[in-house]
PDB file of C-alpha atoms in Angstrom:
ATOM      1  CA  UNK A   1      30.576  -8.262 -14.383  1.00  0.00           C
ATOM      2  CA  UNK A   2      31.468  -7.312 -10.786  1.00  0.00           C
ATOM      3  CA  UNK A   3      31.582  -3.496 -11.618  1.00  0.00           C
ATOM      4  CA  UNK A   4      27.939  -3.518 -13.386  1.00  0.00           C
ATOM      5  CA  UNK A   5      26.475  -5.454  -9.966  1.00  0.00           C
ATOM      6  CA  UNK A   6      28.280  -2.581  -7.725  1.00  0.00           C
ATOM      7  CA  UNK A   7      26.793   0.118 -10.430  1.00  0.00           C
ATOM      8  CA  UNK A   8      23.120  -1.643  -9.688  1.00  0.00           C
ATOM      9  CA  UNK A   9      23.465  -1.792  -6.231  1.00  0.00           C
ATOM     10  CA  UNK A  10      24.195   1.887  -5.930  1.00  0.00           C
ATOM     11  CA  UNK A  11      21.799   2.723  -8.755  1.00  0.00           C
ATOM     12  CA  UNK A  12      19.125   0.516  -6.303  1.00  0.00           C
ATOM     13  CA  UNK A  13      16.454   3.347  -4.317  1.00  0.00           C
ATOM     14  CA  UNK A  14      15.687   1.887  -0.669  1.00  0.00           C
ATOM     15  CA  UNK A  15      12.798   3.074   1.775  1.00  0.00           C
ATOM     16  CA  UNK A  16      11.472   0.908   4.728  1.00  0.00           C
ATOM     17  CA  UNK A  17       8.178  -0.881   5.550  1.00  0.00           C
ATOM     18  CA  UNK A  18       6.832   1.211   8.314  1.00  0.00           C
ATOM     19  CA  UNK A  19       3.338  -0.612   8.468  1.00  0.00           C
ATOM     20  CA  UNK A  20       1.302  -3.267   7.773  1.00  0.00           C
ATOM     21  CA  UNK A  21      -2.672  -3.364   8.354  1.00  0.00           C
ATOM     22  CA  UNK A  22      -5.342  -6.253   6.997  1.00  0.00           C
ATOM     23  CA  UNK A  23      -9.112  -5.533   7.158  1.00  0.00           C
ATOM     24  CA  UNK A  24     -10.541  -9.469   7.416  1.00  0.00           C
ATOM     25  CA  UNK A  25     -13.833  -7.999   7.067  1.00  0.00           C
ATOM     26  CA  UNK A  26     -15.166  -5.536   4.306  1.00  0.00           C
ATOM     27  CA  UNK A  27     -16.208  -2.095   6.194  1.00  0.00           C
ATOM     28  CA  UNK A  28     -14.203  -4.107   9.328  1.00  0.00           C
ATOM     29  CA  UNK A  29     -11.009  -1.728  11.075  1.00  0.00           C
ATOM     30  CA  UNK A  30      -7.805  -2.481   9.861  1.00  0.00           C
ATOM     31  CA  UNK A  31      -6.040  -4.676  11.628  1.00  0.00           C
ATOM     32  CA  UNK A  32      -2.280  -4.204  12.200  1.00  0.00           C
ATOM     33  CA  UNK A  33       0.348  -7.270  11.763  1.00  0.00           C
ATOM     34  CA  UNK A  34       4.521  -7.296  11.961  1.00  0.00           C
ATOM     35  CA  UNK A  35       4.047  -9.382   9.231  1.00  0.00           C
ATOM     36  CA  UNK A  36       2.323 -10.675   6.220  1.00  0.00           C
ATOM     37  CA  UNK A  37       1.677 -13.743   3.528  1.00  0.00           C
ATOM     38  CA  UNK A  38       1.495 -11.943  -0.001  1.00  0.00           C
ATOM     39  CA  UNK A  39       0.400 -14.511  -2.295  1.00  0.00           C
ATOM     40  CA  UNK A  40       0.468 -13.764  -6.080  1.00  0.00           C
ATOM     41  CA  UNK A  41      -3.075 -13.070  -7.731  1.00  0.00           C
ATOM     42  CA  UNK A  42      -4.775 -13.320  -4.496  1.00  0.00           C
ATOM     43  CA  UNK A  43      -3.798 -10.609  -1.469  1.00  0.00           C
ATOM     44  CA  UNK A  44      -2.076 -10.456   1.773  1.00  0.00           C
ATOM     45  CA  UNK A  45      -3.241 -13.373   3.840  1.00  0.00           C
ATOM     46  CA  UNK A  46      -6.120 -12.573   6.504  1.00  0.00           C
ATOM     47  CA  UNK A  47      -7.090  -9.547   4.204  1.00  0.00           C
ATOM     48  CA  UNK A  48     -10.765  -9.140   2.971  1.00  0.00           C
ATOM     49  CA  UNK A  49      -9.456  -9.191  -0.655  1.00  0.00           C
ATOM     50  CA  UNK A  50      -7.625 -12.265  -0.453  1.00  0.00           C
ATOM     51  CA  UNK A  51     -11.083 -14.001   0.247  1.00  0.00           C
ATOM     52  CA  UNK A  52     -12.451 -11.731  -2.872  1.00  0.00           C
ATOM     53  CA  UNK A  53     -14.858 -10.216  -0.280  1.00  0.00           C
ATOM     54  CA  UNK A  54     -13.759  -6.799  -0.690  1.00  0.00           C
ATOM     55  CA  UNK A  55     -15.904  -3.827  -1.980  1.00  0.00           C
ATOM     56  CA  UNK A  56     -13.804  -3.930  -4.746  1.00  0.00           C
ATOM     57  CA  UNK A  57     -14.290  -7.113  -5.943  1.00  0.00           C
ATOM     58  CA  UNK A  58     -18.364  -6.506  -5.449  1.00  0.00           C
ATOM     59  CA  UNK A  59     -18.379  -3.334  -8.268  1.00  0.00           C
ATOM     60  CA  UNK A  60     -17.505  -4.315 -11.416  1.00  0.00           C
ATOM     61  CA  UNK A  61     -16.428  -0.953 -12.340  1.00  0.00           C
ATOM     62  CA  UNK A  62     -13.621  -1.321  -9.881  1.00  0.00           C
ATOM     63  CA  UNK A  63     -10.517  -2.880 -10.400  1.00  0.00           C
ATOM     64  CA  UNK A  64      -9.469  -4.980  -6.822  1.00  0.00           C
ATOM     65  CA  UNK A  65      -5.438  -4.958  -6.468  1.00  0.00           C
ATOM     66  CA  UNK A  66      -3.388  -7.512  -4.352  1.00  0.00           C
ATOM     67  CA  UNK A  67      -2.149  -5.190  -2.047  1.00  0.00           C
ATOM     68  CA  UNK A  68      -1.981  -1.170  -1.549  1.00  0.00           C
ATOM     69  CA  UNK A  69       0.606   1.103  -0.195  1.00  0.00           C
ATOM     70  CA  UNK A  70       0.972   4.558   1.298  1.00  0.00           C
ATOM     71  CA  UNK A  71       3.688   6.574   2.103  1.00  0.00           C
ATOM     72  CA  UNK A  72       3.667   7.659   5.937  1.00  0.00           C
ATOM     73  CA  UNK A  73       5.222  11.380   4.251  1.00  0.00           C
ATOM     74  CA  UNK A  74       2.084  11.605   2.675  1.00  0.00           C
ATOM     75  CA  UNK A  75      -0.435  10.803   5.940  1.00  0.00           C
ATOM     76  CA  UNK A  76       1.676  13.326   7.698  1.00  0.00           C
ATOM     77  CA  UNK A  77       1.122  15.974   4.928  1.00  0.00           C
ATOM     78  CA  UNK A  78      -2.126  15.297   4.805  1.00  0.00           C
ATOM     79  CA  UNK A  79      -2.291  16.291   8.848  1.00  0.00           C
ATOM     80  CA  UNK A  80      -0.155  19.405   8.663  1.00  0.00           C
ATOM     81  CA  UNK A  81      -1.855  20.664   5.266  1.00  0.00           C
ATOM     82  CA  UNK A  82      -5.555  19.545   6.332  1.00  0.00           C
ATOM     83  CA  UNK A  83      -5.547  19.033  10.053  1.00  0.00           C
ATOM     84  CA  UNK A  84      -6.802  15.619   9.031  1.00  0.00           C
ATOM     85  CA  UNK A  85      -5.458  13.208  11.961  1.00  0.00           C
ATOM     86  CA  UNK A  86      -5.459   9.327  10.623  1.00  0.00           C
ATOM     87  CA  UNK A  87      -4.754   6.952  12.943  1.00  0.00           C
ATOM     88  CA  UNK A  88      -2.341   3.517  11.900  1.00  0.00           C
ATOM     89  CA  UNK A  89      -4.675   1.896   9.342  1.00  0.00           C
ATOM     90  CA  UNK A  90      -7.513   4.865   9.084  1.00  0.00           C
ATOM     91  CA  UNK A  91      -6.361   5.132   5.532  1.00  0.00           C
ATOM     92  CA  UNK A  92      -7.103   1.709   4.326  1.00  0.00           C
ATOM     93  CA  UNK A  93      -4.147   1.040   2.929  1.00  0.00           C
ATOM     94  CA  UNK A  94      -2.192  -2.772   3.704  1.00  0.00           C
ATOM     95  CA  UNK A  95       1.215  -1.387   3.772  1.00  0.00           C
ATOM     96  CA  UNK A  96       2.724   2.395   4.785  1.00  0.00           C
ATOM     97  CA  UNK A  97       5.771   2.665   3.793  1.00  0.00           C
ATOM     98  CA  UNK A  98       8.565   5.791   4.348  1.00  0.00           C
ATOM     99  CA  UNK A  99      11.455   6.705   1.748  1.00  0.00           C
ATOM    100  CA  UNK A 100       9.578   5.504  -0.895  1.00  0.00           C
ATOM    101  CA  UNK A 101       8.084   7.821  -4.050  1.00  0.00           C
ATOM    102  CA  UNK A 102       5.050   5.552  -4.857  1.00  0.00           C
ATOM    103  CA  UNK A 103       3.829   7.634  -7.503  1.00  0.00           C
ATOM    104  CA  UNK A 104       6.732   7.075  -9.692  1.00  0.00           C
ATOM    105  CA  UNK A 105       6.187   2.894  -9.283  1.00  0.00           C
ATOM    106  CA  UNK A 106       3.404   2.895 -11.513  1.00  0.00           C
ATOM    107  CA  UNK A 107       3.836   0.378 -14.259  1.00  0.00           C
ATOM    108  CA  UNK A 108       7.357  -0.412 -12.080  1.00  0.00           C
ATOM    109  CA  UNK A 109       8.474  -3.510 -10.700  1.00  0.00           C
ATOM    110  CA  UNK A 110       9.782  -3.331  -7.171  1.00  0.00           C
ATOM    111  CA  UNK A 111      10.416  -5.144  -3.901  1.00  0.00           C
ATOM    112  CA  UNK A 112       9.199  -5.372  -0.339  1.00  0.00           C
ATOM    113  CA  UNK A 113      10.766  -7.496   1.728  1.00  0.00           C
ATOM    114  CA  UNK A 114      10.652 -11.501  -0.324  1.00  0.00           C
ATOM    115  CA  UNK A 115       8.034 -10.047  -2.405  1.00  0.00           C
ATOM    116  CA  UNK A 116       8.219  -8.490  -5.709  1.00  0.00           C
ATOM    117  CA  UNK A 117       5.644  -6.318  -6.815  1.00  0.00           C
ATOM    118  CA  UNK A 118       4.278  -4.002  -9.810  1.00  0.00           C
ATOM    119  CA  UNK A 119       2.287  -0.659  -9.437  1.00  0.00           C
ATOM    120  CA  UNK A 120      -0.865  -0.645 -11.607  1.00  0.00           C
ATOM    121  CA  UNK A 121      -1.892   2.480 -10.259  1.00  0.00           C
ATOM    122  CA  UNK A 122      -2.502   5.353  -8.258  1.00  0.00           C
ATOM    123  CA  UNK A 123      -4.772   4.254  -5.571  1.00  0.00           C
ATOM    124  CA  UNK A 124      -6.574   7.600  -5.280  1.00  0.00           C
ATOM    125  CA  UNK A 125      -8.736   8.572  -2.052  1.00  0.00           C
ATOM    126  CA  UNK A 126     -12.532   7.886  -1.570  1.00  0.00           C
ATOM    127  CA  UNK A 127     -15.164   8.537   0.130  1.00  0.00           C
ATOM    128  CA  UNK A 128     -15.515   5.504   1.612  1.00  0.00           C
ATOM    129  CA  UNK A 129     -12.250   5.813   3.165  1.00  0.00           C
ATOM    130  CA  UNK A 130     -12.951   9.393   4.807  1.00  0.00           C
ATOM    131  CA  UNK A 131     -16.453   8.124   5.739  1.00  0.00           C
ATOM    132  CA  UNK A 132     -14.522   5.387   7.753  1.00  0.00           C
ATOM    133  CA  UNK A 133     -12.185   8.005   9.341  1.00  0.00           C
ATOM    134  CA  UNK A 134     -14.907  10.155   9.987  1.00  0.00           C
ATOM    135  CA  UNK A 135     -12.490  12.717   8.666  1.00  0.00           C
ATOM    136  CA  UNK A 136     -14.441  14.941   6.115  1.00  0.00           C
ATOM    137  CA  UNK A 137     -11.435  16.344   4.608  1.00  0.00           C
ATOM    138  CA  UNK A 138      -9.261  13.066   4.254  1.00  0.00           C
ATOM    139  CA  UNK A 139     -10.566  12.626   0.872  1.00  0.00           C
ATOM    140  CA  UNK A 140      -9.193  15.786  -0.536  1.00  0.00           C
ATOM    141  CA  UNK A 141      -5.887  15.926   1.967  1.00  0.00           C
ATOM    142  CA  UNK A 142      -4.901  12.516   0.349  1.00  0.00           C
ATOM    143  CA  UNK A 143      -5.842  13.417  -3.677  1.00  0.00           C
ATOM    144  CA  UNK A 144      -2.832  12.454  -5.456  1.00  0.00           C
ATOM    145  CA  UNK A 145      -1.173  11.625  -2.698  1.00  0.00           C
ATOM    146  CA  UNK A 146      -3.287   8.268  -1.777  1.00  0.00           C
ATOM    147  CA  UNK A 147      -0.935   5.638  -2.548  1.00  0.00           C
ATOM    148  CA  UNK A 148      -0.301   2.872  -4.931  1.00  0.00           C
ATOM    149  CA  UNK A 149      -2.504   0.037  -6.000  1.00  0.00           C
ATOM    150  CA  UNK A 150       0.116  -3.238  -6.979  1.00  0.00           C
ATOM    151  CA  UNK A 151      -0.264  -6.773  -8.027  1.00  0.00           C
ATOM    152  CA  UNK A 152       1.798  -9.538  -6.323  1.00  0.00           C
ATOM    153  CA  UNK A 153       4.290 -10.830  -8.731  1.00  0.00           C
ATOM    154  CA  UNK A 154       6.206 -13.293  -6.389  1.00  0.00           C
ATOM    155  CA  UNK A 155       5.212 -14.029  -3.197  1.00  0.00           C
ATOM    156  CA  UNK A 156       6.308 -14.176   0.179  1.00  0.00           C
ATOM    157  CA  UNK A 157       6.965 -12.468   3.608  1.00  0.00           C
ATOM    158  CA  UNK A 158       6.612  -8.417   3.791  1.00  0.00           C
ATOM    159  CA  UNK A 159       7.713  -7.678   7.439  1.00  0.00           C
ATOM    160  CA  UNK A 160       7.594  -4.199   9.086  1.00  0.00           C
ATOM    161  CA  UNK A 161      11.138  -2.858   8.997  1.00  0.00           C
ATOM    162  CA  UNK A 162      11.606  -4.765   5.808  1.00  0.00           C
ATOM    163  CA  UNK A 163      13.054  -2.686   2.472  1.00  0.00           C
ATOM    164  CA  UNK A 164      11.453  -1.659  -0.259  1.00  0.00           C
ATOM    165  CA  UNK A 165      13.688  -1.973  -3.152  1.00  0.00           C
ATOM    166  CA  UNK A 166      12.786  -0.133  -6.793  1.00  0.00           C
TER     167      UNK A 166
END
């Protein structure tokens, strides 16, 4: 038993919360925080979605997710490969995370910090995001590389700093 839990552990992928951001208010800035409530089938706490007041939870041809993720590679890709500058939070994503291959979580189960998680999809760039960054070409810098749309499975704490575990 001991030598399949040491096999896990270095089977385990790590990366590092290097964000968090809540928008209280649909079309509001996102706001950062060190640290976060995710509560299962609802959102991060103090985040529009949480309240269902989203845009996403106004179109019915739009599924809303618990929380969203970005990788901070990918926002600095996105500035050498498009000059498009984002600040912290421009992106509209809840958590930015570095180390961490997003893409490959869909349909995964991982963790961030107490909180265990499962990508439902690829949270492709809009253009309500680039209109928001006034950034014409964020929509295209980000395509494919927007980040990760997830469900809370357990809840708890995500803290900056905190690991992300797949």
């Amino acid at each position: 038993m001991g030598h399949a839990k040491e096999a896990s552990a270095r089977d385990a992928r790590t990366g590092t919360v290097e964000r968090i951001h809540v928008a209280p208010d649909t079309g509001g800035d996102p706001e950062p925080r060190e640290s976060v409530e995710a509560v299962a089938g609802r959102g991060l706490r103090g985040d529009r979605y949480f309240r269902g007041e989203g845009i996403y939870n106004e179109r019915d041809d739009l599924d809303p997710s618990d929380v969203t993720l970005i990788e901070a590679e990918a926002v600095e890709a996105a500035a050498e490969a498009y000059d498009v500058d984002l600040a912290a939070g421009e992106h509209r994503r809840n958590v930015t995370t570095r180390g961490v291959a997003l893409n490959h979580l869909v349909g995964e189960r991982f963790r961030v910090g107490e909180v265990v998680l499962e990508g439902t999809g690829l949270c492709e760039p809009c253009g309500y995001m680039a209109s928001h960054a006034d950034q014409p070409d964020a929509k295209a810098a980000l395509e494919h590389r927007g980040g990760l749309d997830a469900r809370i499975v357990e809840s708890g704490t995500i803290a900056v700093a905190d690991e992300v575990v797949w």
